[in-house]
Short mmCIF file of C-alpha atoms (C1' of nucleotides) in Angstrom, two decimals:
data_model
loop_
_atom_site.label_atom_id
_atom_site.label_comp_id
_atom_site.label_asym_id
_atom_site.label_seq_id
_atom_site.Cartn_x
_atom_site.Cartn_y
_atom_site.Cartn_z
CA MET H 170 101.06 61.78 -3.86
CA PRO H 171 97.70 63.34 -4.66
CA THR H 172 95.43 61.06 -6.60
CA ASP H 173 93.38 63.98 -7.74
CA SER H 174 94.90 67.40 -7.98
CA PRO H 175 94.43 68.86 -4.50
CA PRO H 176 91.85 71.63 -4.46
CA ALA H 177 93.54 74.83 -5.51
CA ALA H 178 96.05 74.74 -2.65
CA PRO H 179 95.47 78.40 -1.92
CA ARG H 180 98.50 80.32 -0.79
CA LEU H 181 98.10 80.72 2.93
CA GLN H 182 99.20 83.91 4.57
CA GLN H 183 99.88 85.54 7.86
CA THR H 184 99.71 83.76 11.14
CA ASN H 185 97.75 80.76 12.40
CA LEU H 186 99.25 78.75 9.59
CA VAL H 187 98.99 75.52 11.55
CA GLU H 188 95.23 75.74 11.82
CA GLN H 189 94.85 76.73 8.17
CA VAL H 190 97.01 73.85 7.02
CA ALA H 191 95.12 71.48 9.28
CA ASP H 192 91.80 72.63 7.86
CA TYR H 193 93.06 72.28 4.32
CA LEU H 194 94.40 68.80 4.95
CA THR H 195 91.26 67.69 6.78
CA GLU H 196 89.04 68.79 3.93
CA ALA H 197 91.32 67.29 1.30
CA ILE H 198 91.46 63.94 3.09
CA ILE H 199 87.73 63.71 3.70
CA ALA H 200 87.06 64.73 0.09
CA ARG H 201 89.45 61.91 -0.83
CA HIS H 202 91.77 64.14 -2.81
CA PHE H 203 94.43 62.25 -0.96
CA ALA H 204 93.86 58.55 -1.32
CA PRO H 205 94.02 56.38 1.81
CA GLY H 206 97.47 55.03 2.47
CA VAL H 207 99.40 57.54 0.41
CA ARG H 208 102.30 59.36 1.93
CA LEU H 209 102.05 63.09 2.37
CA SER H 210 105.36 64.70 1.53
CA GLU H 211 106.15 67.58 3.85
CA VAL H 212 108.20 69.40 1.27
CA GLN H 213 105.60 68.94 -1.42
CA LEU H 214 102.83 70.23 0.83
CA SER H 215 104.86 73.17 2.03
CA ARG H 216 105.74 74.05 -1.56
CA ASP H 217 102.12 73.76 -2.71
CA LEU H 218 100.79 75.82 0.18
CA GLY H 219 103.60 78.33 0.06
CA VAL H 220 104.60 77.87 3.69
CA SER H 221 107.53 76.31 5.43
CA ARG H 222 107.65 72.76 6.76
CA ALA H 223 107.24 73.65 10.42
CA PRO H 224 103.51 74.52 10.26
CA VAL H 225 102.92 71.53 8.02
CA ARG H 226 104.53 69.19 10.53
CA GLU H 227 102.55 70.63 13.42
CA ALA H 228 99.31 70.40 11.48
CA ALA H 229 100.11 66.81 10.60
CA ARG H 230 100.63 66.03 14.29
CA LEU H 231 97.23 67.54 14.95
CA LEU H 232 95.57 65.39 12.32
CA GLU H 233 97.38 62.37 13.68
CA SER H 234 95.78 62.90 17.06
CA ARG H 235 92.43 63.05 15.29
CA GLY H 236 93.05 59.76 13.54
CA LEU H 237 93.18 61.13 10.00
CA LEU H 238 96.92 60.58 9.59
CA ILE H 239 99.42 58.17 11.02
CA SER H 240 103.09 58.91 11.33
CA ARG H 241 105.77 56.34 10.83
CA PRO H 242 109.16 57.46 12.13
CA ARG H 243 111.60 58.38 9.39
CA LYS H 244 108.89 57.56 6.85
CA GLY H 245 106.59 60.50 7.16
CA PHE H 246 102.84 60.93 7.47
CA PHE H 247 100.37 58.66 5.72
CA VAL H 248 96.67 59.08 5.11
CA ARG H 249 94.81 56.73 7.38
CA GLU H 250 93.36 53.62 5.77
CA LEU H 251 90.10 52.30 7.12
CA ASN H 252 89.25 48.62 6.79
CA GLY H 253 86.16 46.84 8.00
CA ASP H 254 87.47 46.47 11.52
CA ASP H 255 88.18 50.17 11.67
CA LEU H 256 84.65 50.98 10.61
CA ALA H 257 83.29 48.65 13.26
CA ASP H 258 85.52 50.26 15.88
CA VAL H 259 84.52 53.78 14.91
CA PHE H 260 80.81 53.08 15.06
CA ASP H 261 81.16 51.03 18.22
CA LEU H 262 82.96 53.94 19.86
CA ARG H 263 80.30 56.28 18.57
CA LEU H 264 77.67 54.05 20.11
CA CYS H 265 79.54 54.26 23.39
CA TYR H 266 79.57 58.05 23.23
CA GLU H 267 75.99 58.52 22.11
CA ARG H 268 74.56 56.17 24.68
CA HIS H 269 76.23 58.17 27.39
CA ALA H 270 75.32 61.55 25.94
CA PHE H 271 71.66 60.64 25.61
CA GLU H 272 71.63 59.25 29.13
CA LEU H 273 73.12 62.47 30.46
CA LEU H 274 70.77 64.66 28.46
CA ALA H 275 67.67 62.65 29.33
CA VAL H 276 67.84 63.65 32.98
CA ARG H 277 68.16 67.33 32.16
CA PHE H 278 65.95 67.47 29.11
CA ASP H 279 63.71 70.51 29.05
CA GLU H 280 61.57 72.51 26.69
CA ALA H 281 64.46 74.58 25.40
CA ALA H 282 66.47 71.50 24.49
CA HIS H 283 63.40 69.98 22.86
CA ALA H 284 62.90 73.08 20.74
CA GLN H 285 66.54 73.29 19.74
CA LEU H 286 66.74 69.68 18.61
CA SER H 287 63.42 69.84 16.81
CA GLN H 288 64.56 72.96 15.02
CA GLN H 289 67.65 71.13 13.85
CA VAL H 290 65.64 68.20 12.51
CA GLU H 291 63.41 70.64 10.67
CA THR H 292 66.51 72.12 9.09
CA MET H 293 67.66 68.66 8.08
CA CYS H 294 64.31 67.89 6.48
CA GLU H 295 64.53 71.15 4.59
CA LEU H 296 68.05 70.43 3.40
CA ALA H 297 66.97 66.93 2.38
CA LYS H 298 65.01 68.44 -0.50
CA GLY H 299 68.12 70.07 -1.90
CA SER H 300 71.09 68.50 -3.56
CA ASP H 301 73.97 69.65 -1.39
CA ASP H 302 75.02 66.35 0.14
CA GLY H 303 77.79 67.91 2.14
CA ARG H 304 75.41 70.18 4.01
CA LYS H 305 73.09 67.26 4.67
CA ILE H 306 75.87 65.36 6.37
CA GLU H 307 76.97 68.40 8.33
CA ALA H 308 73.42 69.09 9.48
CA ASP H 309 73.12 65.49 10.58
CA LEU H 310 76.35 65.63 12.55
CA ARG H 311 75.29 68.94 13.97
CA PHE H 312 72.16 67.39 15.44
CA HIS H 313 74.24 64.85 17.28
CA ARG H 314 76.76 67.47 18.33
CA LEU H 315 73.92 69.46 19.83
CA VAL H 316 73.05 66.47 21.97
CA PHE H 317 76.62 66.22 23.20
CA ASP H 318 76.76 69.95 23.77
CA MET H 319 73.64 69.92 25.90
CA ALA H 320 74.65 66.77 27.73
CA GLY H 321 77.02 68.89 29.77
CA ASN H 322 80.30 66.95 29.68
CA ARG H 323 82.86 69.00 27.82
CA ARG H 324 85.33 66.18 27.48
CA LEU H 325 82.68 63.94 26.04
CA LEU H 326 81.90 66.67 23.53
CA LYS H 327 85.56 66.97 22.60
CA ALA H 328 85.81 63.20 22.24
CA PHE H 329 82.86 63.26 19.86
CA ASP H 330 84.36 66.16 17.92
CA ASP H 331 87.56 64.21 17.48
CA LEU H 332 85.65 61.14 16.36
CA SER H 333 83.60 63.27 13.98
CA HIS H 334 86.53 63.62 11.62
CA GLU H 335 86.78 59.86 11.30
CA LEU H 336 83.02 59.65 10.97
CA ARG H 337 83.12 62.00 8.01
CA LEU H 338 85.88 59.86 6.57
CA CYS H 339 83.74 56.76 6.99
CA MET H 340 80.73 58.40 5.40
CA ALA H 341 82.84 59.56 2.48
CA LEU H 342 83.78 55.94 1.83
CA ASN H 343 80.61 55.06 -0.01
CA GLU H 344 78.27 56.77 -2.38
CA ARG H 345 75.11 55.32 -0.90
CA THR H 346 75.49 57.76 1.94
CA HIS H 347 73.31 60.27 0.25
CA ALA H 348 70.32 58.09 -0.53
CA GLU H 349 66.91 58.84 0.91
CA PRO H 350 67.87 61.98 2.81
CA GLY H 351 64.27 62.71 3.74
CA ARG H 352 63.80 59.49 5.62
CA ILE H 353 67.22 59.87 7.17
CA ALA H 354 66.30 63.25 8.58
CA ALA H 355 62.96 61.99 9.88
CA ASN H 356 64.77 59.15 11.61
CA HIS H 357 65.88 61.61 14.26
CA TRP H 358 62.40 62.24 15.63
CA PRO H 359 62.34 59.02 17.66
CA LEU H 360 65.54 60.14 19.39
CA ILE H 361 63.87 63.34 20.52
CA GLU H 362 60.79 61.45 21.65
CA ALA H 363 62.94 59.06 23.65
CA LEU H 364 64.67 62.00 25.32
CA ALA H 365 61.33 63.59 26.09
CA SER H 366 60.12 60.40 27.71
CA GLY H 367 62.92 60.67 30.23
CA LYS H 368 63.28 56.92 30.32
CA ALA H 369 66.88 55.72 30.16
CA GLN H 370 66.01 52.35 28.70
CA ARG H 371 64.00 53.86 25.90
CA CYS H 372 66.79 56.30 25.08
CA ARG H 373 69.27 53.47 24.94
CA GLU H 374 67.11 51.44 22.61
CA ALA H 375 66.53 54.39 20.33
CA VAL H 376 70.23 55.22 20.20
CA ASP H 377 71.24 51.60 19.63
CA TYR H 378 68.83 51.35 16.74
CA HIS H 379 69.79 54.69 15.25
CA ILE H 380 73.53 54.11 15.37
CA GLY H 381 73.09 50.50 14.30
CA VAL H 382 71.30 51.62 11.17
CA ALA H 383 74.03 54.13 10.42
CA ARG H 384 76.71 51.53 10.97
CA ASP H 385 75.10 48.91 8.75
CA TYR H 386 74.49 51.54 6.15
CA VAL H 387 78.13 52.50 5.88
CA ILE H 388 79.50 48.98 6.20
CA GLN H 389 77.15 47.61 3.57
CA GLY H 390 77.95 50.56 1.40
CA LEU H 391 81.58 49.57 1.60
CA GLY H 392 80.56 46.46 -0.31
CA GLY H 393 80.96 44.00 2.53
CA ALA H 394 84.64 43.67 1.66
CA SER H 395 85.42 44.18 5.28
CA GLY H 396 87.41 42.34 7.88
CA THR H 397 86.15 39.93 10.47
CA GLU H 398 82.46 39.90 11.07
CA ARG H 399 81.68 41.32 14.44
CA PRO H 400 78.22 41.70 15.94
CA MET H 401 77.52 45.10 17.31
CA SER H 402 76.76 45.27 20.98
CA GLY H 403 73.23 46.27 21.68
CA ALA H 404 70.42 46.07 19.23
CA GLY H 405 71.32 45.09 15.73
CA ALA H 406 69.78 47.03 12.94
CA THR H 407 69.85 45.67 9.45
CA SER H 408 67.22 47.73 7.76
CA GLU H 409 67.98 50.35 5.16
CA GLU H 410 66.27 53.28 6.69
CA GLY H 411 68.89 55.78 7.66
CA ARG H 412 72.42 56.89 7.95
CA CYS H 413 72.97 58.95 11.03
CA MET U 153 107.88 78.86 35.59
CA PRO U 154 108.76 75.66 37.42
CA THR U 155 107.45 75.61 40.95
CA ASP U 156 109.95 72.94 41.85
CA SER U 157 113.16 72.58 39.93
CA PRO U 158 112.24 70.28 37.03
CA PRO U 159 113.72 66.83 37.46
CA ALA U 160 117.27 66.92 36.19
CA ALA U 161 116.20 67.90 32.66
CA PRO U 162 118.51 65.31 31.16
CA ARG U 163 120.15 66.30 27.93
CA LEU U 164 118.26 64.46 25.22
CA GLN U 165 120.10 63.14 22.25
CA GLN U 166 119.70 61.77 18.79
CA THR U 167 116.38 61.32 17.10
CA ASN U 168 112.82 60.86 18.40
CA LEU U 169 113.25 64.04 20.33
CA VAL U 170 109.54 64.80 20.17
CA GLU U 171 108.61 61.65 22.02
CA GLN U 172 111.35 62.14 24.58
CA VAL U 173 110.29 65.70 25.24
CA ALA U 174 106.65 64.62 25.47
CA ASP U 175 107.53 61.92 27.99
CA TYR U 176 109.59 64.35 30.04
CA LEU U 177 106.83 66.95 30.04
CA THR U 178 104.15 64.41 30.84
CA GLU U 179 106.05 63.10 33.82
CA ALA U 180 106.93 66.57 35.04
CA ILE U 181 103.34 67.76 34.81
CA ILE U 182 101.88 64.73 36.55
CA ALA U 183 104.54 64.97 39.24
CA ARG U 184 103.44 68.59 39.59
CA HIS U 185 106.89 69.99 38.97
CA PHE U 186 105.03 72.38 36.75
CA ALA U 187 102.15 73.92 38.64
CA PRO U 188 98.74 74.05 36.98
CA GLY U 189 98.19 77.21 35.04
CA VAL U 190 101.82 78.18 34.59
CA ARG U 191 103.14 79.02 31.20
CA LEU U 192 105.76 76.78 29.68
CA SER U 193 108.34 78.84 27.87
CA GLU U 194 109.50 77.18 24.70
CA VAL U 195 112.91 78.79 24.80
CA GLN U 196 113.40 77.91 28.45
CA LEU U 197 112.44 74.30 27.87
CA SER U 198 114.58 73.95 24.79
CA ARG U 199 117.51 75.46 26.66
CA ASP U 200 117.03 73.17 29.65
CA LEU U 201 116.68 70.08 27.51
CA GLY U 202 119.43 71.04 25.13
CA VAL U 203 117.26 70.78 22.03
CA SER U 204 115.80 73.28 19.63
CA ARG U 205 112.32 74.70 19.83
CA ALA U 206 110.83 72.64 17.02
CA PRO U 207 110.64 69.33 18.93
CA VAL U 208 109.41 71.17 22.00
CA ARG U 209 106.57 72.74 20.05
CA GLU U 210 105.55 69.44 18.50
CA ALA U 211 105.65 67.70 21.86
CA ALA U 212 103.53 70.46 23.32
CA ARG U 213 100.96 69.97 20.56
CA LEU U 214 100.90 66.30 21.44
CA LEU U 215 100.29 67.01 25.11
CA GLU U 216 97.60 69.49 24.14
CA SER U 217 95.71 66.75 22.34
CA ARG U 218 95.99 64.66 25.50
CA GLY U 219 94.55 67.43 27.61
CA LEU U 220 97.65 68.11 29.69
CA LEU U 221 98.40 71.46 28.08
CA ILE U 222 96.35 74.16 26.46
CA SER U 223 97.69 76.56 23.89
CA ARG U 224 96.65 80.16 23.67
CA PRO U 225 97.68 81.81 20.41
CA ARG U 226 100.58 84.22 20.74
CA LYS U 227 100.66 83.41 24.45
CA GLY U 228 102.19 79.96 24.49
CA PHE U 229 101.38 76.69 26.21
CA PHE U 230 99.94 76.51 29.71
CA VAL U 231 99.67 73.60 32.10
CA ARG U 232 96.07 72.54 32.30
CA GLU U 233 94.18 73.50 35.39
CA LEU U 234 91.57 71.12 36.73
CA ASN U 235 88.64 72.39 38.74
CA GLY U 236 85.80 70.40 40.22
CA ASP U 237 83.85 70.36 36.99
CA ASP U 238 86.86 69.00 35.15
CA LEU U 239 87.23 66.20 37.65
CA ALA U 240 83.55 65.34 37.27
CA ASP U 241 83.90 65.36 33.49
CA VAL U 242 86.97 63.15 33.52
CA PHE U 243 85.43 60.53 35.74
CA ASP U 244 82.13 60.69 33.92
CA LEU U 245 83.93 60.07 30.65
CA ARG U 246 85.86 57.28 32.27
CA LEU U 247 82.59 55.75 33.40
CA CYS U 248 81.38 55.95 29.83
CA TYR U 249 84.47 54.15 28.58
CA GLU U 250 84.61 51.48 31.27
CA ARG U 251 80.95 50.60 30.99
CA HIS U 252 81.40 49.95 27.32
CA ALA U 253 84.67 48.07 27.69
CA PHE U 254 83.25 45.76 30.33
CA GLU U 255 80.16 45.16 28.22
CA LEU U 256 82.32 44.26 25.24
CA LEU U 257 84.60 42.04 27.27
CA ALA U 258 81.78 40.27 29.09
CA VAL U 259 80.55 38.60 25.91
CA ARG U 260 84.00 37.33 25.01
CA PHE U 261 85.30 36.60 28.48
CA ASP U 262 87.18 33.35 28.70
CA GLU U 263 89.55 31.48 30.96
CA ALA U 264 92.62 33.20 29.54
CA ALA U 265 91.19 36.64 30.18
CA HIS U 266 90.17 35.56 33.66
CA ALA U 267 93.68 34.37 34.41
CA GLN U 268 95.29 37.50 33.05
CA LEU U 269 93.12 39.87 35.07
CA SER U 270 93.45 37.77 38.22
CA GLN U 271 97.20 37.78 37.81
CA GLN U 272 97.17 41.54 37.60
CA VAL U 273 95.12 41.91 40.76
CA GLU U 274 97.53 39.56 42.52
CA THR U 275 100.35 41.84 41.42
CA MET U 276 98.47 44.82 42.77
CA CYS U 277 97.93 43.12 46.12
CA GLU U 278 101.63 42.34 46.25
CA LEU U 279 102.58 45.92 45.40
CA ALA U 280 100.14 47.17 48.03
CA LYS U 281 102.47 45.87 50.73
CA GLY U 282 105.31 48.01 49.43
CA SER U 283 105.76 51.74 49.59
CA ASP U 284 106.11 52.68 45.93
CA ASP U 285 102.91 54.61 45.40
CA GLY U 286 103.71 55.31 41.78
CA ARG U 287 103.85 51.64 40.93
CA LYS U 288 100.59 51.02 42.76
CA ILE U 289 98.82 53.58 40.63
CA GLU U 290 100.39 52.24 37.45
CA ALA U 291 99.41 48.68 38.33
CA ASP U 292 95.89 49.85 38.98
CA LEU U 293 95.66 51.62 35.65
CA ARG U 294 97.23 48.62 34.00
CA PHE U 295 94.40 46.40 35.22
CA HIS U 296 91.87 48.65 33.58
CA ARG U 297 93.97 48.98 30.44
CA LEU U 298 94.01 45.19 30.22
CA VAL U 299 90.23 45.23 30.17
CA PHE U 300 90.21 47.75 27.33
CA ASP U 301 92.88 45.80 25.49
CA MET U 302 90.90 42.58 25.68
CA ALA U 303 87.62 44.30 24.88
CA GLY U 304 88.73 44.40 21.26
CA ASN U 305 88.05 47.97 20.17
CA ARG U 306 91.34 49.65 19.40
CA ARG U 307 89.90 53.14 19.26
CA LEU U 308 88.29 52.66 22.63
CA LEU U 309 91.66 51.56 23.95
CA LYS U 310 93.31 54.65 22.49
CA ALA U 311 90.61 56.85 23.97
CA PHE U 312 91.28 55.35 27.38
CA ASP U 313 95.01 55.77 26.95
CA ASP U 314 94.50 59.43 26.17
CA LEU U 315 92.24 59.86 29.18
CA SER U 316 94.76 58.02 31.35
CA HIS U 317 97.06 61.00 31.32
CA GLU U 318 94.36 63.19 32.77
CA LEU U 319 93.44 60.44 35.21
CA ARG U 320 97.00 60.40 36.53
CA LEU U 321 96.79 64.16 36.81
CA CYS U 322 93.57 63.86 38.81
CA MET U 323 95.02 61.23 41.09
CA ALA U 324 98.09 63.35 41.68
CA LEU U 325 95.84 66.12 42.95
CA ASN U 326 95.42 64.71 46.42
CA GLU U 327 97.55 62.83 48.88
CA ARG U 328 94.80 60.54 50.08
CA THR U 329 95.20 58.60 46.87
CA HIS U 330 97.63 56.25 48.45
CA ALA U 331 95.62 55.24 51.48
CA GLU U 332 94.57 51.65 52.08
CA PRO U 333 96.21 50.19 49.00
CA GLY U 334 95.39 46.64 50.04
CA ARG U 335 91.68 47.23 50.06
CA ILE U 336 91.95 49.20 46.83
CA ALA U 337 93.59 46.27 45.10
CA ALA U 338 91.04 43.80 46.46
CA ASN U 339 88.26 46.04 45.17
CA HIS U 340 88.99 44.74 41.70
CA TRP U 341 87.88 41.18 42.41
CA PRO U 342 84.18 42.03 42.06
CA LEU U 343 84.85 43.37 38.59
CA ILE U 344 86.35 40.05 37.54
CA GLU U 345 83.47 38.17 39.11
CA ALA U 346 80.99 40.33 37.26
CA LEU U 347 82.78 39.66 33.99
CA ALA U 348 82.80 35.94 34.74
CA SER U 349 79.06 36.00 35.36
CA GLY U 350 78.55 37.17 31.79
CA LYS U 351 75.62 39.31 32.85
CA ALA U 352 75.64 42.81 31.36
CA GLN U 353 73.59 44.31 34.15
CA ARG U 354 75.87 42.96 36.84
CA CYS U 355 78.94 44.25 34.99
CA ARG U 356 77.40 47.68 34.72
CA GLU U 357 76.56 47.81 38.41
CA ALA U 358 80.04 46.68 39.38
CA VAL U 359 81.66 49.25 37.10
CA ASP U 360 79.38 52.04 38.27
CA TYR U 361 80.21 51.31 41.86
CA HIS U 362 83.92 50.93 41.23
CA ILE U 363 84.30 54.13 39.25
CA GLY U 364 81.96 55.95 41.59
CA VAL U 365 84.17 55.09 44.53
CA ALA U 366 87.23 56.28 42.65
CA ARG U 367 85.52 59.50 41.67
CA ASP U 368 84.29 60.32 45.15
CA TYR U 369 87.70 59.47 46.50
CA VAL U 370 89.49 61.96 44.29
CA ILE U 371 86.86 64.68 44.55
CA GLN U 372 86.67 64.44 48.33
CA GLY U 373 90.45 64.40 48.43
CA LEU U 374 90.43 67.71 46.61
CA GLY U 375 88.76 69.12 49.70
CA GLY U 376 85.34 69.62 48.20
CA ALA U 377 86.43 73.00 46.89
CA SER U 378 84.97 72.08 43.56
CA GLY U 379 82.54 73.62 41.18
CA THR U 380 78.89 72.89 40.83
CA GLU U 381 77.63 69.77 42.44
CA ARG U 382 76.67 67.24 39.86
CA PRO U 383 75.28 63.80 40.56
CA MET U 384 77.02 61.03 38.74
CA SER U 385 74.90 59.06 36.38
CA GLY U 386 74.42 55.53 37.53
CA ALA U 387 74.99 54.27 41.00
CA GLY U 388 76.40 56.75 43.43
CA ALA U 389 79.14 55.59 45.71
CA THR U 390 80.06 57.58 48.71
CA SER U 391 82.00 55.07 50.74
CA GLU U 392 85.69 55.30 51.34
CA GLU U 393 86.76 51.94 50.12
CA GLY U 394 88.82 52.37 47.02
CA ARG U 395 90.38 54.49 44.40
CA CYS U 396 90.41 52.74 41.05
"C1'" DA V 87 118.18 36.61 -17.07
"C1'" DC V 88 118.39 37.13 -12.14
"C1'" DT V 89 120.31 38.76 -7.81
"C1'" DC V 90 123.11 41.49 -4.98
"C1'" DT V 91 125.62 45.72 -4.08
"C1'" DC V 92 126.50 50.38 -4.40
"C1'" DT V 93 125.38 54.98 -5.35
"C1'" DG V 94 122.68 59.06 -5.29
"C1'" DA V 95 118.55 61.66 -4.96
"C1'" DA V 96 114.90 62.88 -1.91
"C1'" DC V 97 113.10 63.14 2.40
"C1'" DT V 98 112.64 63.48 7.51
"C1'" DG V 99 114.47 65.19 11.93
"C1'" DT V 100 116.57 68.94 13.81
"C1'" DC V 101 118.70 73.40 14.23
"C1'" DG V 102 119.62 78.45 14.42
"C1'" DA V 103 117.78 82.87 12.95
"C1'" DC V 104 114.45 86.57 11.67
"C1'" DA V 105 109.97 89.17 11.97
"C1'" DG V 106 105.82 90.47 14.35
"C1'" DT V 107 103.53 90.71 18.70
"C1'" DC V 108 102.61 90.93 23.69
"C1'" DG V 109 103.46 92.50 28.40
"C1'" DG V 110 105.85 95.35 31.43
"C1'" DT V 111 108.33 99.60 32.65
"C1'" DG V 112 109.51 104.19 32.79
"C1'" DG V 113 108.38 108.75 31.51
"C1'" DT V 114 105.25 112.42 30.62
"C1'" DC V 115 101.00 114.95 30.82
"C1'" DG V 116 96.65 116.32 33.02
"C1'" DC R 186 99.11 112.02 42.57
"C1'" DG R 187 96.97 109.30 38.94
"C1'" DA R 188 96.37 108.04 34.09
"C1'" DC R 189 98.02 107.58 29.48
"C1'" DC R 190 101.67 106.62 26.14
"C1'" DA R 191 106.02 105.31 24.12
"C1'" DC R 192 109.78 102.30 24.53
"C1'" DC R 193 112.02 97.88 25.37
"C1'" DG R 194 112.76 93.18 26.30
"C1'" DA R 195 111.17 88.57 25.67
"C1'" DC R 196 108.61 85.43 23.36
"C1'" DT R 197 105.93 83.06 19.69
"C1'" DG R 198 105.26 82.05 14.79
"C1'" DT R 199 107.67 81.09 10.84
"C1'" DC R 200 111.47 80.30 7.78
"C1'" DG R 201 115.56 78.37 5.32
"C1'" DA R 202 119.41 75.20 5.91
"C1'" DC R 203 122.15 71.12 7.43
"C1'" DA R 204 122.82 66.13 8.78
"C1'" DG R 205 121.46 61.38 8.81
"C1'" DT R 206 118.49 58.04 6.81
"C1'" DT R 207 115.66 55.66 3.52
"C1'" DC R 208 114.45 54.09 -0.93
"C1'" DA R 209 114.87 53.41 -5.74
"C1'" DG R 210 117.64 52.47 -9.58
"C1'" DA R 211 121.93 51.60 -12.05
"C1'" DG R 212 125.61 48.51 -12.46
"C1'" DA R 213 128.42 44.48 -11.59
"C1'" DG R 214 128.64 39.67 -10.67
"C1'" DT R 215 126.84 34.89 -11.04
#
DNA sequence: ACTCTCTGAACTGTCGACAGTCGGTGGTCG
DNA sequence: CGACCACCGACTGTCGACAGTTCAGAGAGT
């Protein structure tokens, strides 16, 4: 059941219905038009979207593999609920990915990569002045995706892309996400400097700090009503300086 | 088109058809009854399995998310082809995962975990005397899955499970996989010792060496007809001692 | 009033069928 | 003899429908 009326539910047409339905569902879930834990009725969705149940089912399978839905046999698909442990897992896995990506990129870092990443941070700083929070988040994720893209491991990039959906879900959990966007954007400069230094240890420390800040930010924003306390591996970061 | 006649294609029945079809396809692909690159006809599969196309399509979507199939719109599903770059990516991603899992487990390693892992290596040594290569590989993967299970991050475990399918595919690429199973099994003792030491650096070195050996083993087994040469991050391992 | 049972509505899992598209084949033209 | 084009078969994408199951609520019994 939608908690809020789902956004417009535009009649989809032609082919590639699966992808269109998946996009619609992804956006609706991240925007929290479907509350966590609620069941998504196949018939209801197919009626609202004006398509049959087959594309809806396939799209739901896709979202399940991305961690946005879970399917219970004979019960249907449910919007994924994230508790404190889930948040910790997501950011711990992200730490795992980013450490590796930065390590890979550090050894092949060149002027072109430097320029590309710097350009992206400039864009983020520019966006920080505006009020479109969605674009700020996307620009932030795009910086990190650039790192994975240039790191050279396609499967690592795909893994990050998959995790990105859950990351957006995590960020949408709290309202504090959008505070101090300027400082958040500037927080990415040390990552570039660490890459430029070419030193693995320095990259690792910068990544650990950066992700740690983002993790604490989201978890604290959740109100601390999370599951078991679990220290993050690597450097802890408890300041309030950034998000991503 | 099947290169070899697909194994029996047992008539599936009742519910949970998607999972059954997915299991059948997974096994058939890893056993190379479907050659890499071939197109899997939905109608042919549904006829052979005695089910309709809907479960076949959903199962194919599932395998696509696991990297065993790729779908091209209006063309159908194709068995994934792995070149040298793919192998390098898979093992590099595995290195990323295992490093993190061992680091997580090292800080919570206790007597129970020690006993469980040791037990598994004993099992592997026992299986090494037999001739069932499939069970050797599964026991090997099970050791590593145990590590991920005990590491405590469920999403990391799921990520490894997903990658496992591609790992099996990689291992099935060459025949040399099954050589010297006794030494391969024994190669896992240093990992346990590193965990017991509780030292992160020692764990990392042990993992890097272990995975490096496995990677070189598979890539050399492919005949070196791979893509661009790419050095593995971390310790290189060029000996011939192990697989997993 | 509370609990258990039964009934029925709604839904999921699965199926067969239709429409549009892609690739190959045969024929025709230059 | 070679290249282009129309036709045809097969397949994918999508749809509506049926069967078995689950869940909620009404009703009977205690």
